[in-house]
mmCIF file of C-alpha atoms and ligand atoms in Angstrom:
data_model
loop_
_atom_site.group_PDB
_atom_site.id
_atom_site.type_symbol
_atom_site.label_atom_id
_atom_site.label_comp_id
_atom_site.label_asym_id
_atom_site.label_seq_id
_atom_site.Cartn_x
_atom_site.Cartn_y
_atom_site.Cartn_z
ATOM 1 C CA UNK A 1 71.037 13.723 -80.532
ATOM 2 C CA UNK A 2 70.624 10.202 -79.202
ATOM 3 C CA UNK A 3 72.600 8.859 -82.130
ATOM 4 C CA UNK A 4 75.457 11.291 -81.445
ATOM 5 C CA UNK A 5 75.593 10.320 -77.765
ATOM 6 C CA UNK A 6 75.652 6.603 -78.620
ATOM 7 C CA UNK A 7 78.390 7.120 -81.216
ATOM 8 C CA UNK A 8 80.489 9.122 -78.735
ATOM 9 C CA UNK A 9 80.056 6.401 -76.112
ATOM 10 C CA UNK A 10 81.090 3.755 -78.632
ATOM 11 C CA UNK A 11 84.277 5.612 -79.598
ATOM 12 C CA UNK A 12 85.171 6.256 -75.941
ATOM 13 C CA UNK A 13 84.574 2.599 -75.090
ATOM 14 C CA UNK A 14 86.714 1.476 -78.007
ATOM 15 C CA UNK A 15 89.545 3.737 -76.895
ATOM 16 C CA UNK A 16 89.389 2.320 -73.380
ATOM 17 C CA UNK A 17 90.176 -1.115 -74.824
ATOM 18 C CA UNK A 18 92.588 0.031 -77.498
ATOM 19 C CA UNK A 19 94.996 1.981 -75.267
ATOM 20 C CA UNK A 20 96.025 -0.948 -72.998
ATOM 21 C CA UNK A 21 96.172 -3.275 -76.008
ATOM 22 C CA UNK A 22 98.474 -0.883 -77.893
ATOM 23 C CA UNK A 23 100.611 -0.386 -74.773
ATOM 24 C CA UNK A 24 101.049 -4.162 -74.521
ATOM 25 C CA UNK A 25 101.954 -4.331 -78.203
ATOM 26 C CA UNK A 26 104.528 -1.550 -77.752
ATOM 27 C CA UNK A 27 106.108 -3.446 -74.836
ATOM 28 C CA UNK A 28 106.324 -6.569 -76.988
ATOM 29 C CA UNK A 29 107.892 -4.715 -79.874
ATOM 30 C CA UNK A 30 110.313 -2.714 -77.716
ATOM 31 C CA UNK A 31 113.769 -3.311 -79.248
ATOM 32 C CA UNK A 32 115.509 -3.294 -75.847
ATOM 33 C CA UNK A 33 113.294 -6.091 -74.628
ATOM 34 C CA UNK A 34 113.854 -8.134 -77.793
ATOM 35 C CA UNK A 35 117.571 -7.585 -77.509
ATOM 36 C CA UNK A 36 117.765 -8.880 -73.949
ATOM 37 C CA UNK A 37 115.614 -11.914 -74.771
ATOM 38 C CA UNK A 38 117.783 -12.869 -77.703
ATOM 39 C CA UNK A 39 120.985 -12.327 -75.726
ATOM 40 C CA UNK A 40 123.599 -9.820 -76.765
ATOM 41 C CA UNK A 41 127.372 -9.887 -76.973
ATOM 42 C CA UNK A 42 129.007 -8.330 -73.928
ATOM 43 C CA UNK A 43 132.671 -7.663 -73.244
ATOM 44 C CA UNK A 44 133.394 -9.727 -70.127
ATOM 45 C CA UNK A 45 137.167 -10.042 -69.797
ATOM 46 C CA UNK A 46 140.478 -9.788 -71.541
ATOM 47 C CA UNK A 47 142.261 -12.875 -72.769
ATOM 48 C CA UNK A 48 145.429 -12.152 -70.814
ATOM 49 C CA UNK A 49 143.535 -12.311 -67.491
ATOM 50 C CA UNK A 50 142.447 -15.929 -68.139
ATOM 51 C CA UNK A 51 144.718 -18.859 -67.217
ATOM 52 C CA UNK A 52 146.736 -19.970 -70.235
ATOM 53 C CA UNK A 53 146.493 -23.636 -69.155
ATOM 54 C CA UNK A 54 142.723 -23.750 -69.810
ATOM 55 C CA UNK A 55 141.582 -23.595 -66.173
ATOM 56 C CA UNK A 56 138.031 -22.201 -66.123
ATOM 57 C CA UNK A 57 137.567 -18.767 -64.622
ATOM 58 C CA UNK A 58 134.209 -17.634 -63.227
ATOM 59 C CA UNK A 59 133.283 -14.104 -64.315
ATOM 60 C CA UNK A 60 130.240 -12.121 -63.153
ATOM 61 C CA UNK A 61 127.931 -10.596 -65.740
ATOM 62 C CA UNK A 62 126.675 -7.127 -64.913
ATOM 63 C CA UNK A 63 124.329 -5.131 -67.107
ATOM 64 C CA UNK A 64 121.760 -2.385 -67.113
ATOM 65 C CA UNK A 65 118.282 -3.813 -66.784
ATOM 66 C CA UNK A 66 115.104 -2.109 -68.013
ATOM 67 C CA UNK A 67 111.509 -2.817 -67.272
ATOM 68 C CA UNK A 68 108.470 -0.909 -68.472
ATOM 69 C CA UNK A 69 109.052 1.966 -66.061
ATOM 70 C CA UNK A 70 112.553 1.860 -64.619
ATOM 71 C CA UNK A 71 116.208 1.479 -65.533
ATOM 72 C CA UNK A 72 118.429 -0.455 -63.117
ATOM 73 C CA UNK A 73 122.095 0.243 -63.909
ATOM 74 C CA UNK A 74 124.881 -2.295 -63.271
ATOM 75 C CA UNK A 75 122.806 -5.166 -61.897
ATOM 76 C CA UNK A 76 124.268 -8.687 -61.627
ATOM 77 C CA UNK A 77 122.404 -10.839 -64.151
ATOM 78 C CA UNK A 78 124.494 -14.008 -64.005
ATOM 79 C CA UNK A 79 127.960 -15.484 -64.327
ATOM 80 C CA UNK A 80 129.941 -17.516 -66.838
ATOM 81 C CA UNK A 81 132.939 -19.808 -66.885
ATOM 82 C CA UNK A 82 135.505 -18.634 -69.423
ATOM 83 C CA UNK A 83 138.210 -21.024 -70.588
ATOM 84 C CA UNK A 84 141.032 -20.698 -73.071
ATOM 85 C CA UNK A 85 140.999 -23.605 -75.483
ATOM 86 C CA UNK A 86 143.826 -22.619 -77.799
ATOM 87 C CA UNK A 87 145.618 -19.638 -79.243
ATOM 88 C CA UNK A 88 143.034 -16.841 -79.339
ATOM 89 C CA UNK A 89 140.219 -19.296 -78.686
ATOM 90 C CA UNK A 90 137.709 -19.216 -75.906
ATOM 91 C CA UNK A 91 134.787 -21.264 -74.552
ATOM 92 C CA UNK A 92 132.015 -19.893 -72.354
ATOM 93 C CA UNK A 93 129.503 -21.736 -70.164
ATOM 94 C CA UNK A 94 126.667 -20.379 -68.086
ATOM 95 C CA UNK A 95 127.407 -21.292 -64.436
ATOM 96 C CA UNK A 96 123.744 -22.108 -63.726
ATOM 97 C CA UNK A 97 123.100 -25.831 -63.217
ATOM 98 C CA UNK A 98 120.344 -26.979 -65.619
ATOM 99 C CA UNK A 99 118.883 -29.224 -62.913
ATOM 100 C CA UNK A 100 117.488 -26.666 -60.451
ATOM 101 C CA UNK A 101 119.516 -23.519 -60.938
ATOM 102 C CA UNK A 102 122.330 -23.719 -58.364
ATOM 103 C CA UNK A 103 125.707 -22.247 -59.273
ATOM 104 C CA UNK A 104 128.228 -24.781 -60.517
ATOM 105 C CA UNK A 105 131.767 -24.518 -59.124
ATOM 106 C CA UNK A 106 135.185 -25.449 -60.437
ATOM 107 C CA UNK A 107 136.785 -28.303 -58.477
ATOM 108 C CA UNK A 108 140.494 -27.807 -58.974
ATOM 109 C CA UNK A 109 141.435 -31.137 -57.308
ATOM 110 C CA UNK A 110 139.405 -33.173 -59.812
ATOM 111 C CA UNK A 111 139.629 -30.639 -62.646
ATOM 112 C CA UNK A 112 135.888 -30.710 -63.228
ATOM 113 C CA UNK A 113 132.796 -28.565 -62.728
ATOM 114 C CA UNK A 114 130.583 -29.607 -59.839
ATOM 115 C CA UNK A 115 127.139 -28.616 -58.593
ATOM 116 C CA UNK A 116 127.023 -28.707 -54.785
ATOM 117 C CA UNK A 117 123.216 -28.928 -54.593
ATOM 118 C CA UNK A 118 122.656 -32.469 -55.908
ATOM 119 C CA UNK A 119 126.187 -33.478 -56.923
ATOM 120 C CA UNK A 120 126.026 -33.193 -60.720
ATOM 121 C CA UNK A 121 129.497 -33.293 -62.293
ATOM 122 C CA UNK A 122 130.556 -31.896 -65.664
ATOM 123 C CA UNK A 123 133.789 -31.872 -67.614
ATOM 124 C CA UNK A 124 135.394 -28.555 -68.502
ATOM 125 C CA UNK A 125 133.374 -28.362 -71.740
ATOM 126 C CA UNK A 126 130.163 -28.717 -69.727
ATOM 127 C CA UNK A 127 129.395 -32.361 -70.628
ATOM 128 C CA UNK A 128 127.771 -34.467 -67.902
ATOM 129 C CA UNK A 129 130.178 -36.964 -66.411
ATOM 130 C CA UNK A 130 127.609 -39.411 -64.961
ATOM 131 C CA UNK A 131 124.987 -41.423 -66.799
ATOM 132 C CA UNK A 132 122.736 -40.912 -63.759
ATOM 133 C CA UNK A 133 123.382 -37.177 -63.466
ATOM 134 C CA UNK A 134 120.528 -35.231 -61.870
ATOM 135 C CA UNK A 135 121.058 -32.591 -64.541
ATOM 136 C CA UNK A 136 118.728 -33.143 -67.505
ATOM 137 C CA UNK A 137 121.258 -31.676 -69.966
ATOM 138 C CA UNK A 138 124.856 -30.567 -70.257
ATOM 139 C CA UNK A 139 125.840 -27.116 -69.030
ATOM 140 C CA UNK A 140 124.668 -24.357 -71.355
ATOM 141 C CA UNK A 141 127.319 -23.197 -73.788
ATOM 142 C CA UNK A 142 127.355 -19.553 -74.858
ATOM 143 C CA UNK A 143 128.681 -17.989 -78.052
ATOM 144 C CA UNK A 144 132.069 -16.455 -77.307
ATOM 145 C CA UNK A 145 134.703 -14.727 -79.416
ATOM 146 C CA UNK A 146 137.919 -12.817 -79.087
ATOM 147 C CA UNK A 147 137.869 -9.367 -80.640
ATOM 148 C CA UNK A 148 140.727 -6.938 -81.239
ATOM 149 C CA UNK A 149 143.238 -9.583 -80.214
ATOM 150 C CA UNK A 150 142.495 -9.546 -76.492
ATOM 151 C CA UNK A 151 138.856 -8.712 -75.707
ATOM 152 C CA UNK A 152 136.587 -11.605 -74.694
ATOM 153 C CA UNK A 153 132.992 -11.096 -75.859
ATOM 154 C CA UNK A 154 130.171 -13.447 -74.866
ATOM 155 C CA UNK A 155 126.552 -13.584 -75.979
ATOM 156 C CA UNK A 156 125.101 -13.911 -72.502
ATOM 157 C CA UNK A 157 121.814 -15.731 -72.020
ATOM 158 C CA UNK A 158 120.024 -17.574 -69.232
ATOM 159 C CA UNK A 159 118.100 -20.754 -69.968
ATOM 160 C CA UNK A 160 115.247 -22.621 -68.331
ATOM 161 C CA UNK A 161 116.173 -25.205 -65.734
ATOM 162 C CA UNK A 162 114.661 -28.686 -65.439
ATOM 163 C CA UNK A 163 114.296 -29.259 -69.182
ATOM 164 C CA UNK A 164 116.262 -31.536 -71.508
ATOM 165 C CA UNK A 165 116.110 -28.854 -74.197
ATOM 166 C CA UNK A 166 118.065 -25.626 -73.973
ATOM 167 C CA UNK A 167 115.252 -23.051 -73.898
ATOM 168 C CA UNK A 168 116.159 -19.360 -73.551
ATOM 169 C CA UNK A 169 114.495 -17.625 -70.635
ATOM 170 C CA UNK A 170 112.141 -14.813 -71.559
HETATM 171 FE FE1 FES B 201 122.644 -28.800 -59.683
HETATM 172 FE FE2 FES B 201 120.593 -30.118 -58.666
HETATM 173 S S1 FES B 201 120.788 -27.977 -58.950
HETATM 174 S S2 FES B 201 122.459 -30.900 -59.379
#
């Protein structure tokens, strides 16, 4: 009888460890989570709403967000600059400054992108304009494409700030 009791205790103890471990594994393997980490194409605008002269246009990114327990519909998750670069061609930049995460703005007077926090300047393609820029890298480009002739789709992704490398945020 002692053996049976010990065996039962062992199995119960093993289960106590296995359940949280398997739950963690399920969270890691959850396809929704993987999808958001890798970035996914989202329809953000139509081509005809963007200036034909290539002036950047800031567009908010709104998406449903999921965590382990809840679903948060239509939450702002970031913003991008969209810019027409030719017939049916589009460029997209994340508006977040790679230095410390402030939002970069378009300066129409100087036709450049500017971060008001520590004065980093970028050209319209996101390249740093100053050799002594506080930003450790250029603005983060995003994959963008025009579908069905007029829909602007962007693979939205946020990246770590303060690093020279472009590292996707988990
Ligand atoms: Fe943009 Fe510092 S956060 S320059």
